[in-house]
Coordinates of C-alpha atoms in Angstrom, one line a residue:
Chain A
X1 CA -47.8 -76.6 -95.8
X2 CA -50.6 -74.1 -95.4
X3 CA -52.8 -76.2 -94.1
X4 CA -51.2 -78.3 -91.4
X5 CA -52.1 -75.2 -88.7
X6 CA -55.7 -75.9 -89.3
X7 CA -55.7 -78.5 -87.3
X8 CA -54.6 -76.6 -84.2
X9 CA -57.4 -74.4 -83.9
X10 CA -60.6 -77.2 -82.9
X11 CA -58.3 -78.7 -79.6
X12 CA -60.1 -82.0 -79.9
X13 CA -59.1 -82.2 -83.4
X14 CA -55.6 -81.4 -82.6
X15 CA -55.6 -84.4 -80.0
X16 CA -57.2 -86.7 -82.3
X17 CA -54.2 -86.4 -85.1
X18 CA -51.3 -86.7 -82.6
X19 CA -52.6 -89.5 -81.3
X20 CA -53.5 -91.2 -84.4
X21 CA -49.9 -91.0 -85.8
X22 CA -48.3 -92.2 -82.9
X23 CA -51.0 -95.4 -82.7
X24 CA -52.2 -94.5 -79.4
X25 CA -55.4 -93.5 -81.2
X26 CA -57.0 -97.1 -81.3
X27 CA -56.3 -97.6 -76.9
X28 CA -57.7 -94.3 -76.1
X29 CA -60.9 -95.1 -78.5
X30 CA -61.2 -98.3 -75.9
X31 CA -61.1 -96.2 -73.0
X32 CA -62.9 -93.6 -74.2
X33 CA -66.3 -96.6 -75.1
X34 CA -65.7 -97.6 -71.3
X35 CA -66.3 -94.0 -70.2
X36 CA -69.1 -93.1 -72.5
X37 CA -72.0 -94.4 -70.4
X38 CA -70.3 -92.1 -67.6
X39 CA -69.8 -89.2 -69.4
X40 CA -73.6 -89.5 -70.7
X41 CA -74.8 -89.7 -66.9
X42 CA -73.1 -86.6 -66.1
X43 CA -74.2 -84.9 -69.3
X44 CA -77.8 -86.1 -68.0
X45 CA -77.1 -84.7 -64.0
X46 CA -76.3 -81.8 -65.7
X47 CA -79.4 -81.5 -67.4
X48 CA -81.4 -82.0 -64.4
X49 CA -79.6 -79.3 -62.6
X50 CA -80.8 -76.9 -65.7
X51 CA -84.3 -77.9 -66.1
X52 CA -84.5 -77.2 -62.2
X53 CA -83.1 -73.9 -62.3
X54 CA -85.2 -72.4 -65.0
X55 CA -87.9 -73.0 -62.8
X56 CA -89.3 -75.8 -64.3
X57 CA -91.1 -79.2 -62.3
X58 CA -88.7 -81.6 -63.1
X59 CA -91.0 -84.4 -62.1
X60 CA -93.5 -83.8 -64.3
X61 CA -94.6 -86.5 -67.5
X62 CA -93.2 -84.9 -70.1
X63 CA -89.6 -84.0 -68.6
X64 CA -89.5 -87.3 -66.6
X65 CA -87.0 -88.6 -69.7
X66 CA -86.0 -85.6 -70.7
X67 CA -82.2 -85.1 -69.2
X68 CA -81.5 -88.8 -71.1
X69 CA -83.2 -87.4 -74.0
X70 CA -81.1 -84.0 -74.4
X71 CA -77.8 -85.6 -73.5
X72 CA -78.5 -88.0 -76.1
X73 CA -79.9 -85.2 -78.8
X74 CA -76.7 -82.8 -77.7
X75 CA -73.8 -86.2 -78.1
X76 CA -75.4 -86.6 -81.6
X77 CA -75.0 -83.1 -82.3
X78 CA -71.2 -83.1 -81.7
X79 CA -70.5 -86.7 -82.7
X80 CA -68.4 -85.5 -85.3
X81 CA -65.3 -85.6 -82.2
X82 CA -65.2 -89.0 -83.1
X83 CA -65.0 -89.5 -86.6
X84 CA -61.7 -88.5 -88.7
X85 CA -61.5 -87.8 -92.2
X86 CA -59.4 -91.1 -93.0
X87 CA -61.7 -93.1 -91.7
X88 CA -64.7 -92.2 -94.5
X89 CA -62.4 -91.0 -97.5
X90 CA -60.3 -94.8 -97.3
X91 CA -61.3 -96.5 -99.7
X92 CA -63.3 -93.7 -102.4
X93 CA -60.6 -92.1 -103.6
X94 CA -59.8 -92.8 -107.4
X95 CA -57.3 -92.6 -110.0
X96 CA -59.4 -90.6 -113.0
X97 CA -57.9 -88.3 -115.8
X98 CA -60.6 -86.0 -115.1
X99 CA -59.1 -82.0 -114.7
X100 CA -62.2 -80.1 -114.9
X101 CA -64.3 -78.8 -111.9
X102 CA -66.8 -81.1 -109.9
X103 CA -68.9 -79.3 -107.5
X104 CA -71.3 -80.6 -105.2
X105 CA -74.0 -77.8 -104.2
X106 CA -76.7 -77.6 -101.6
X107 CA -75.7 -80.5 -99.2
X108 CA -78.1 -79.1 -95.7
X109 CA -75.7 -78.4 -92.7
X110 CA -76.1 -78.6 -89.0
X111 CA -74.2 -77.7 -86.7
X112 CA -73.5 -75.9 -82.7
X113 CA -72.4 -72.3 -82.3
X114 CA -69.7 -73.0 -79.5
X115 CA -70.6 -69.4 -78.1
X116 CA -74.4 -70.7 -77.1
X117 CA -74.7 -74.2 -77.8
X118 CA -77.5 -73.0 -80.2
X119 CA -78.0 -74.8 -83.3
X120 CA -76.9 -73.2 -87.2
X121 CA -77.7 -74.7 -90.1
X122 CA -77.5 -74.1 -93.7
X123 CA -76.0 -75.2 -96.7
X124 CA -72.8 -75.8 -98.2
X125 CA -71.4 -76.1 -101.5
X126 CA -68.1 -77.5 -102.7
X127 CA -65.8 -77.4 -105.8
X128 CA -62.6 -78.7 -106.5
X129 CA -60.3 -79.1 -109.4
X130 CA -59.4 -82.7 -109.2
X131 CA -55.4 -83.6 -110.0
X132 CA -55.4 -87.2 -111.1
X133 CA -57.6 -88.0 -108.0
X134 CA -61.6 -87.8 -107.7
X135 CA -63.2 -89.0 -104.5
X136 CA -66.5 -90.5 -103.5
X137 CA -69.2 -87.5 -104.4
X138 CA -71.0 -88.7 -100.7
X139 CA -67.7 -88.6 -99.1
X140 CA -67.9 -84.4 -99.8
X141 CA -71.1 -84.5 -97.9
X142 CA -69.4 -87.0 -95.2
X143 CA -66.5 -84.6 -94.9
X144 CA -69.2 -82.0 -94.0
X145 CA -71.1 -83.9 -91.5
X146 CA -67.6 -84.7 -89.7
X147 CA -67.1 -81.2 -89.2
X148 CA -70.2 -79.8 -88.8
X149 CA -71.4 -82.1 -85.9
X150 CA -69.2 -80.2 -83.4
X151 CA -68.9 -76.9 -81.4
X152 CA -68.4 -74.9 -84.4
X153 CA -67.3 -71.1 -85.5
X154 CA -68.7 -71.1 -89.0
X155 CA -65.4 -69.3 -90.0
X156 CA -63.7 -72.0 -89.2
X157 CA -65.8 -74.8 -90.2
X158 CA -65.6 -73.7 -93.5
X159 CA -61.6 -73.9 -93.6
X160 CA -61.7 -77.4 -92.0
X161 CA -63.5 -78.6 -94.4
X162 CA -62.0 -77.0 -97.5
X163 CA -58.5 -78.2 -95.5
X164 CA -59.7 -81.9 -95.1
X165 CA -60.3 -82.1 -98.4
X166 CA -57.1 -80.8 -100.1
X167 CA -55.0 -83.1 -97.4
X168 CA -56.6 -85.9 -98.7
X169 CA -57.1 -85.5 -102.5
X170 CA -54.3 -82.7 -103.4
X171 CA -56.2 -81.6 -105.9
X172 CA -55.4 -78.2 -108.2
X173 CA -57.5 -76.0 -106.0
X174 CA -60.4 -76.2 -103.8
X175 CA -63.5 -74.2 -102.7
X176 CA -66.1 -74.5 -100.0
X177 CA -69.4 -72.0 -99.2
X178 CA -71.3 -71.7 -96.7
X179 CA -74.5 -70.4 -96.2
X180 CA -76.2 -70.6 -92.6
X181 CA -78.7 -68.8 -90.4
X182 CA -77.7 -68.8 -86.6
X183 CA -80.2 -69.4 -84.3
X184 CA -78.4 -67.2 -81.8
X185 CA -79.1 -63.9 -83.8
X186 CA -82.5 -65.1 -84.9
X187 CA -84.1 -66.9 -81.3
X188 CA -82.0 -64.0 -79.2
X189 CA -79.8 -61.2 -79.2
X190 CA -80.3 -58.6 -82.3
X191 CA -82.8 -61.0 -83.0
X192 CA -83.0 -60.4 -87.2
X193 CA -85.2 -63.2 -88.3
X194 CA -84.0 -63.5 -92.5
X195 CA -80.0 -62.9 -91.9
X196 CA -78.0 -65.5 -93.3
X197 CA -74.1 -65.5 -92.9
X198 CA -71.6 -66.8 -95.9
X199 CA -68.1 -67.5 -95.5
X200 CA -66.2 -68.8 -98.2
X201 CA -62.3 -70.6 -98.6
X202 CA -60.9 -70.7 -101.9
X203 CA -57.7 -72.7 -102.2
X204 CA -55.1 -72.9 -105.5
X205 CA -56.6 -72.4 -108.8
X206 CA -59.4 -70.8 -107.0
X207 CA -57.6 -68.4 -105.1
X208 CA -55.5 -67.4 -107.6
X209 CA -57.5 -67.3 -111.0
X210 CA -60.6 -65.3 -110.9
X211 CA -62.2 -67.2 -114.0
X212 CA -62.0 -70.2 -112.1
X213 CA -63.4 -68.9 -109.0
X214 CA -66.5 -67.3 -110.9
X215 CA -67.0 -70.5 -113.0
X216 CA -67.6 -71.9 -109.5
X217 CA -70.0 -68.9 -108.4
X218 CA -72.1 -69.0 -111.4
X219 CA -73.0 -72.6 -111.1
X220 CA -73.4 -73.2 -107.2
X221 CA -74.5 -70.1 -105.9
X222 CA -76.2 -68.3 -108.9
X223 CA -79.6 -69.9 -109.4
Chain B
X1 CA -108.1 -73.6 -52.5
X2 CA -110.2 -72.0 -56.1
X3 CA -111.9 -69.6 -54.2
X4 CA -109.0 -68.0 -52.3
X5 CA -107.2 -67.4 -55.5
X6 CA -110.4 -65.9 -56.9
X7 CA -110.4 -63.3 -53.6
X8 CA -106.5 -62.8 -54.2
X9 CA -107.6 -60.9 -57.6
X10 CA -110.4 -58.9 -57.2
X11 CA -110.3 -57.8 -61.4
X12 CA -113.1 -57.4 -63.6
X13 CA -112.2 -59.7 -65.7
X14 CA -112.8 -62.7 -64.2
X15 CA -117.1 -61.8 -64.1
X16 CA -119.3 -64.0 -63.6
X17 CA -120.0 -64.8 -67.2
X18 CA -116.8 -66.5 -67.1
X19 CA -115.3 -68.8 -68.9
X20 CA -117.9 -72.1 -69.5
X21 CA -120.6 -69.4 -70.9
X22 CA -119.1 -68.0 -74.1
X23 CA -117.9 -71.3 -75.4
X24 CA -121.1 -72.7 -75.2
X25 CA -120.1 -75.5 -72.9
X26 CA -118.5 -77.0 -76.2
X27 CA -115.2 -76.6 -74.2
X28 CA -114.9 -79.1 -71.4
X29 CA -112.9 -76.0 -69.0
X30 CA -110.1 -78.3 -68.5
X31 CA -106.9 -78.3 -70.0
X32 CA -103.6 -79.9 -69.0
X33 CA -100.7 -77.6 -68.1
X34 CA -97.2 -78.0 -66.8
X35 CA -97.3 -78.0 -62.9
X36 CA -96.2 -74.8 -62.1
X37 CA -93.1 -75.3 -60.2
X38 CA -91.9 -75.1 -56.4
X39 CA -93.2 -71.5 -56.2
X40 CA -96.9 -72.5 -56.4
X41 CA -98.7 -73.0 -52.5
X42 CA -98.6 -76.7 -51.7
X43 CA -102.4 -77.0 -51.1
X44 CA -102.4 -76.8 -55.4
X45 CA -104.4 -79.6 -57.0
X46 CA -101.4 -82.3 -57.2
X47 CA -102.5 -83.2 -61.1
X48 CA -102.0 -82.1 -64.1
X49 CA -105.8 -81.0 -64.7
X50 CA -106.7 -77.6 -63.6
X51 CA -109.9 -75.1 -64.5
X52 CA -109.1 -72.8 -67.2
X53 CA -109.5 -70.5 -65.2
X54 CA -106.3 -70.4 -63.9
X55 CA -104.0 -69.6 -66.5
X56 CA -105.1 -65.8 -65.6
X57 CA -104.0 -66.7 -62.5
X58 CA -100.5 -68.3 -62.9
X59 CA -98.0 -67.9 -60.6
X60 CA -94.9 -66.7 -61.9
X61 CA -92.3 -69.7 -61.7
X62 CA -89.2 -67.4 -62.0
X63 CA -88.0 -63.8 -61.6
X64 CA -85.6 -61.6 -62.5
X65 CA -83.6 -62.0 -59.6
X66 CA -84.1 -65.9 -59.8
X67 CA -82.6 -65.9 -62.8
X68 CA -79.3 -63.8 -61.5
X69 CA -79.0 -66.2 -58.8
X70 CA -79.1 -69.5 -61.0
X71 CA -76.6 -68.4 -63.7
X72 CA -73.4 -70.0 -61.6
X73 CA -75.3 -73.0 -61.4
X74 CA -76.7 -73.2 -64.9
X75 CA -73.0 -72.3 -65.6
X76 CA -71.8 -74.9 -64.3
X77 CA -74.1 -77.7 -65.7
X78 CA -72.5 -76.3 -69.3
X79 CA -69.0 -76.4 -67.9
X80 CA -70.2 -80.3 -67.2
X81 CA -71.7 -80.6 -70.7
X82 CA -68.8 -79.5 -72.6
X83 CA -66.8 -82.1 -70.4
X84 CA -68.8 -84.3 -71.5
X85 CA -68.7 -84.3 -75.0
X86 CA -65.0 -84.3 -75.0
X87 CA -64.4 -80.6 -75.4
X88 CA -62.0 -78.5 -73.5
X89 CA -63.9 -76.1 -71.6
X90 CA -60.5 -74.1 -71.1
X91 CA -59.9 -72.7 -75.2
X92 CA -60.3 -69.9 -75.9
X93 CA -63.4 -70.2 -77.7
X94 CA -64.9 -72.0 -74.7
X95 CA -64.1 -69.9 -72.1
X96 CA -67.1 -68.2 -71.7
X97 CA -69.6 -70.5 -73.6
X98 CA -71.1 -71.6 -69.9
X99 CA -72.4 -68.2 -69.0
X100 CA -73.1 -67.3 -72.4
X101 CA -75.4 -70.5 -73.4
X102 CA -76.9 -70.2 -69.2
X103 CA -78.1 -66.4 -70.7
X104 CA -79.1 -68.3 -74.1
X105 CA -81.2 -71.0 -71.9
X106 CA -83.0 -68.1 -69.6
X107 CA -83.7 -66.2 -72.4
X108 CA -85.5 -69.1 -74.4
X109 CA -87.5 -69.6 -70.8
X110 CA -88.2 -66.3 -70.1
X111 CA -92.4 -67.1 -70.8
X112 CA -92.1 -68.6 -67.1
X113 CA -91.2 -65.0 -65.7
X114 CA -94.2 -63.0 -67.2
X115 CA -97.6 -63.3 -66.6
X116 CA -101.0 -62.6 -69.2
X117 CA -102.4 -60.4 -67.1
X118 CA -99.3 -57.9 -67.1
X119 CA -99.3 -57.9 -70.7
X120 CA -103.1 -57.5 -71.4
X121 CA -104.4 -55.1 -68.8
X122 CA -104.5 -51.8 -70.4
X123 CA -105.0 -53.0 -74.0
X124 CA -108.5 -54.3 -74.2
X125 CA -111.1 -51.8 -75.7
X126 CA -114.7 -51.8 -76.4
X127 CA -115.5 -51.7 -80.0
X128 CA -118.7 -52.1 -81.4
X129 CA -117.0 -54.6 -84.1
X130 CA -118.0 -58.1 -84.9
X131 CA -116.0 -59.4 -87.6
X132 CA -113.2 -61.4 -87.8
X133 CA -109.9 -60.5 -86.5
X134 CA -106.7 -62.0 -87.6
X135 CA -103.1 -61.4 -87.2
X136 CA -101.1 -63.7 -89.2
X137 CA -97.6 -64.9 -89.5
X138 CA -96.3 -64.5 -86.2
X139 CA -92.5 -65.3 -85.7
X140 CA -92.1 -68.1 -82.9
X141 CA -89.2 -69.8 -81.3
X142 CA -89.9 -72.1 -78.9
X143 CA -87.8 -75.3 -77.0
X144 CA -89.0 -78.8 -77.5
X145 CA -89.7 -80.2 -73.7
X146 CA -88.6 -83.4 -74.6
X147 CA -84.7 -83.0 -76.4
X148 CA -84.2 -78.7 -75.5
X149 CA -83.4 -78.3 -79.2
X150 CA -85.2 -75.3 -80.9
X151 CA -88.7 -75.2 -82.6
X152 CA -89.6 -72.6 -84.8
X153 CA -92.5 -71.1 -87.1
X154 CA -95.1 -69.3 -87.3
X155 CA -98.6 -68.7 -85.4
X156 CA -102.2 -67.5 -87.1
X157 CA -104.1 -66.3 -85.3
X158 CA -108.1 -65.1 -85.6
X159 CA -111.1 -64.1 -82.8
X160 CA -114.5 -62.9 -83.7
X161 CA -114.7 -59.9 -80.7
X162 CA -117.9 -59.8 -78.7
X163 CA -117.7 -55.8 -78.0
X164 CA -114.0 -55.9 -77.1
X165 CA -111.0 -56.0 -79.2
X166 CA -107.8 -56.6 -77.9
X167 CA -104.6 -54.3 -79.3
X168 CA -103.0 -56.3 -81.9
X169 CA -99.4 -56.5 -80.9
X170 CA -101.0 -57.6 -77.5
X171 CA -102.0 -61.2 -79.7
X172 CA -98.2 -61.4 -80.7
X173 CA -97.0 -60.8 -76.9
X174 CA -99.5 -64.1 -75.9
X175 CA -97.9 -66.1 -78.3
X176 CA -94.3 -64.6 -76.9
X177 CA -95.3 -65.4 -73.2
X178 CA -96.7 -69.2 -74.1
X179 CA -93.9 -70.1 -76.7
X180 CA -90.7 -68.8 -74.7
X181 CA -90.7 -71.8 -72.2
X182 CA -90.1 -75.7 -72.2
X183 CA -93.1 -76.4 -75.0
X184 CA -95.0 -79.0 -76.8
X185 CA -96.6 -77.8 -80.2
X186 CA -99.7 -78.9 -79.3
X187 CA -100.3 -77.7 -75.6
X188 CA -98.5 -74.0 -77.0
X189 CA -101.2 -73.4 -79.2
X190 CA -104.3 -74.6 -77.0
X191 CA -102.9 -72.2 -74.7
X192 CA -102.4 -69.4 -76.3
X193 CA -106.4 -69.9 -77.7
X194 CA -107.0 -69.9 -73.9
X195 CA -105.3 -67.0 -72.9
X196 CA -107.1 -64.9 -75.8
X197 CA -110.5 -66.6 -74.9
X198 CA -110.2 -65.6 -71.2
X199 CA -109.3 -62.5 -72.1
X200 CA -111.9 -61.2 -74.2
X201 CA -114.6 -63.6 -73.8
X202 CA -114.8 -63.4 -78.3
X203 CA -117.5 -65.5 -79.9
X204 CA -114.5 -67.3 -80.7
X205 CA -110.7 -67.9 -81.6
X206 CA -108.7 -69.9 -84.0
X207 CA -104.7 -70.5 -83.7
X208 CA -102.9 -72.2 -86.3
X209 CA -99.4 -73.0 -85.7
X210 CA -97.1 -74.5 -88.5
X211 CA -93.4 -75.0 -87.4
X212 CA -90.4 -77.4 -88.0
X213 CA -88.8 -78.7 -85.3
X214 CA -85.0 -79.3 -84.7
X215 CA -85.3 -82.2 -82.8
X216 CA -86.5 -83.8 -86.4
X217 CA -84.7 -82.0 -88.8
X218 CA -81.0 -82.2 -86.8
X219 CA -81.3 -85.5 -85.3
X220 CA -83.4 -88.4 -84.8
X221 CA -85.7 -89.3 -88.6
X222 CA -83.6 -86.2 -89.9
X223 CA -86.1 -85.1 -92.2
X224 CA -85.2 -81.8 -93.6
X225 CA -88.5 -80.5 -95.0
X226 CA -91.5 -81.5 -92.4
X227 CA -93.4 -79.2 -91.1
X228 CA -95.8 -79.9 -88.1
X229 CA -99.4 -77.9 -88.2
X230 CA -101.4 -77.5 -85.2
X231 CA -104.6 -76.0 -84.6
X232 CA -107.2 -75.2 -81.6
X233 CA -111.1 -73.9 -82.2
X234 CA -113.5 -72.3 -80.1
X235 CA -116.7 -71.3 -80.1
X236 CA -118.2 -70.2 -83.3
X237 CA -115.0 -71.1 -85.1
X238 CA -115.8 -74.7 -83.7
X239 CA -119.1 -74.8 -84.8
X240 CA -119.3 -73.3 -87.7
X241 CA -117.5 -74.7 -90.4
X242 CA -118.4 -71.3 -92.5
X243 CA -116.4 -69.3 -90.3
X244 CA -113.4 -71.8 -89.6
X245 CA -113.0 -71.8 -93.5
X246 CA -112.9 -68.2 -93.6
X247 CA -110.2 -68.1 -91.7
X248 CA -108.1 -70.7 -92.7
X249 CA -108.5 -69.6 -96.7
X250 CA -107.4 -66.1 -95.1
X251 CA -104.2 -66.8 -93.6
X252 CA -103.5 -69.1 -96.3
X253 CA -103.7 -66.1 -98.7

C-alpha cells in the first residue's frame, strides 16, 4: 500500500513500528525510562557548552538553571518520539453510517525545523470521508501533536499525518493542510517577516475527484 | 577602575552633563546588566549593578573570529542534543543540522558582537526640533535566557530631542543590537531606553515592547494568544502624564 513507505522516511519512526510488531517495543520503553535522566544530563552539558561559546557568563542568575531549563523545553518539543498513533486512536474509533465529509480546521501547530532546531508553527486543517468508521474529533488534533512534536520537514509532516490517519480509519479519502511560518526564514536567513508556507496531501476521493477536494477548500481554508 | 575606562574613550559624548542631569535624578543611574563575559578586565565590579554609564562602554563579548572558532564546538553540543532526544544524527536530513543550527544560534547572539557606539557615531545631528519622535512597529526576535526558545514582537519607540536627533533607522539598529542576545523582556527594553538616553541626552524616551514568547505558547501554560507588554519611561515621559499619553494613543493608532 501507498502508504506503508511513509514510515521509512522519520528513522525514529521507522524503529518505533518494527519494534512494536515484534513486541520488543514494551522492553526497550523500560530501558529507554532508565536512560532518560542520562540522556537529559547530557542534553544539559551540552547546553552549557553552548551558552559558553556564545560568549555568554554562564554563572550568572538568570542562566544558573538555564541548561536544565532548555533540555527540558527542547525534550518537550520532540516528545512526539515517544508516542504512536495506536496508542491515542485505541479506543475512539467508531462504527457510524456517516459518508459525508468531517473536517476539523484550525487546530495551532508546533513544531522543530530539523535543519535549525528553530521552531514553525501554524495551523492545520483536516478532512476525511469516513467509510463506516469515525474517530475521536480530539484524536485528529492528537494525531497532529504526535507528529508535530519532532524534528520535522513540513513536507513531510503533513504526509505523516494524512498517512496515520488513513492506516487507522481507512476511510474513502483523506486531506490535511498546513499552514506555517518558519522561524528560520523569518528570525534569519532571507529573513521575510509575513511568509507563510502551505503544503497539502490529498488522498482517495480527494485526490481523485476535484468537487470533493474543493468542497474541502471552500469550508477550511476559504473564510 | 571607572575612571580608566572614561580615559580609554576620550569622545564627546560622554560630557560632563552626563547622564544623572537630563533625567532629572528621577533615574537612580543603575541598572542591572548581564556580566559581560570572560573578555571583560578582572578588576570589573564582581556584581550585577553597574553605572549607566557603561553600556557606551561595553566590551564586546564575541567577535567574528570568535564565532569561527566556536562553531565545531557549538557543533558538537547539537550533535549531543540530537543524541539525546533519540534522533539519529547520521540521516540524511540530520547530517548537517549541527553546523546549521550552531550558525542559527550565533546569529540569534550576534547583539554580543556589536557595540552602540559603532552603530550611532555618525548619525546624531543637531536639529532645532523639540517635538516628539516616534518610530513604531519595530520587528524583534529575541531568545528567552531562561528556556533558548524564540521571542518575538514588536518595539515603540518615542524621545523628545533636546537639539539632537538621531537618524531613524539608527533607533531600529539599538533595538537590533539589545534584542539579538540571550534576553529577558523586561531588561531588553530598559536597555534599549538607555542606550537612546545616553545617546542623545533627549528630554526623554519611551519604549513599549509587546511580544509573545515561545517558551509560553509551545510549551509550559501553552497559551496560544498572550501577549506580554513592557514599557520603560524617562524624563519628561515619566513625569508628565500629558506627554506619556501622547505617545501611547500614537502608537496605538
Amino acid at each position: 500500500m501507498e502508504y506503508q513507505h511513509d514510515i521509512e522516511i522519520n528513522g525514529e519512526d521507522k524503529y518505533l513500528n518494527i519494534c512494536k510488531h515484534n513486541g520488543l517495543f514494551e522492553k526497550e520503553k523500560d530501558s529507554k525510562d532508565d536512560t532518560d535522566s542520562n540522556k537529559l544530563s547530557h542534553i544539559e552539558k551540552a547546553y552549557t557548552t553552548i551558552l559558553g561559546e556564545l560568549g555568554e557568563d554562564v554563572d550568572r542568575e538568570g542562566l544558573l538553571r538555564t541548561p536544565l531549563r532548555a533540555a527540558k523545553a527542547m525534550q518537550f518539543f520532540t516528545k512526539g518520539y515517544k508516542e504512536t498513533t495506536q496508542d491515542i486512536l485505541n479506543d475512539a474509533i467508531f462504527d457510524e453510517n456517516h459518508d459525508e465529509m468531517v473536517i476539523v480546521k484550525d487546530i495551532e501547530l508546533f513544531s522543530l525545523c530539523e535543519h535549525h532546531l528553530v521552531p514553525f508553527f501554524g495551523k492545520a486543517h483536516i478532512a476525511y470521508l469516513p467509510n463506516k468508521k469515525v474517530v475521536g474529533l480530539s484524536k485528529l488534533a492528537r494525531i497532529v501533536e504526535i507528529y508535530s512534536r519532532r524534528l520535522q520537514v513540513q513536507e513531510r509532516l503533513t504526509k505523516q499525518i494524512a498517512s496515520a490517519i488513513s492506516e487507522a480509519l481507512e476511510p474513502a479519502g483523506v486531506a490535511v493542510v498546513i499552514e506555517a511560518a518558519h522561524m528560520c526564514m523569518v528570525m534569519r536567513g532571507v529573513q521575510k517577516m509575513n511568509a507563510s508556507t502551505v503544503t497539502s496531501v490529498m488522498l482517495g476521493t480527494f485526490q481523485d475527484n476535484p468537487t470533493t477536494r474543493k468542497e474541502f477548500l471552500d469550508l477550511a481554508i476559504r473564510k | 577602575m571607572e575612571h580608566s575606562k572614561q580615559k580609554q574613550y576620550g569622545s564627546s559624548e560622554n560630557k560632563e552633563t552626563g547622564h544623572s542631569s537630563v533625567l532629572n535624578g528621577h533615574f537612580d543611574g543603575t541598572v542591572k546588566r548581564p556580566a559581560a563575559g570572560p573578555s571583560l578586565p578582572p578588576a570589573a565590579e564582581s556584581g550585577s549593578q553597574r553605572p549607566v554609564m557603561e553600556s557606551w562602554r561595553e566590551e564586546r563579548t564575541r567577535s567574528v573570529e570568535d564565532n569561527e572558532m566556536s562553531l565545531p564546538s557549538l557543533a558538537a553540543a547539537y550533535t549531543t542534543i540530537l543524541r539525546g532526544l533519540g534522533e539519529d544524527p547520521q540521516r540524511q536530513g540530520l547530517l548537517k543540522t549541527p553546523w546549521r543550527a550552531a550558525t542559527a544560534m550565533q546569529f540569534f547572539t550576534k547583539g554580543y558582537q556589536e557595540k552602540i557606539i559603532d552603530v550611532l557615531n555618525d548619525a546624531i545631528f543637531d536639529e532645532d526640533h523639540d517635538e516628539m519622535v516616534i518610530v513604531k512597529d519595530i520587528d524583534m526576535f529575541s531568545m528567552c535566557e531562561h528556556h533558548l526558545v524564540p521571542i518575538f514582537g514588536r518595539v515603540h519607540i518615542g524621545y523628545l530631542p533636546n537639539k539632537r536627533v538621531l537618524g531613524l533607522s539608527k533607533l531600529a539598529r539599538i533595538v537590533e543590537i539589545y534584542s539579538r542576545r540571550l534576553q529577558v523582556q523586561e531588561r531588553l527594553t530598559k536597555q534599549i531606553a538607555v542606550a537612546i538616553t545616553e545617546a542623545l541626552q533627549p528630554t526623554g524616551v519611551g519604549v513599549v515592547i509587546e511580544a509573545t514568547h515561545m517558551c509560553m505558547v509551545m510549551r509550559g501554560v501553552q497559551k496560544m494568544n498572550s501577549k506580554t507588554v513592557t514599557s520603560t519611561m524617562l524624563g519628561v515621559f515619566r513625569e508628565d502624564p500629558k506627554t506619556r499619553d501622547e505617545f501611547l494613543t500614537l502608537i496605538r493608532s
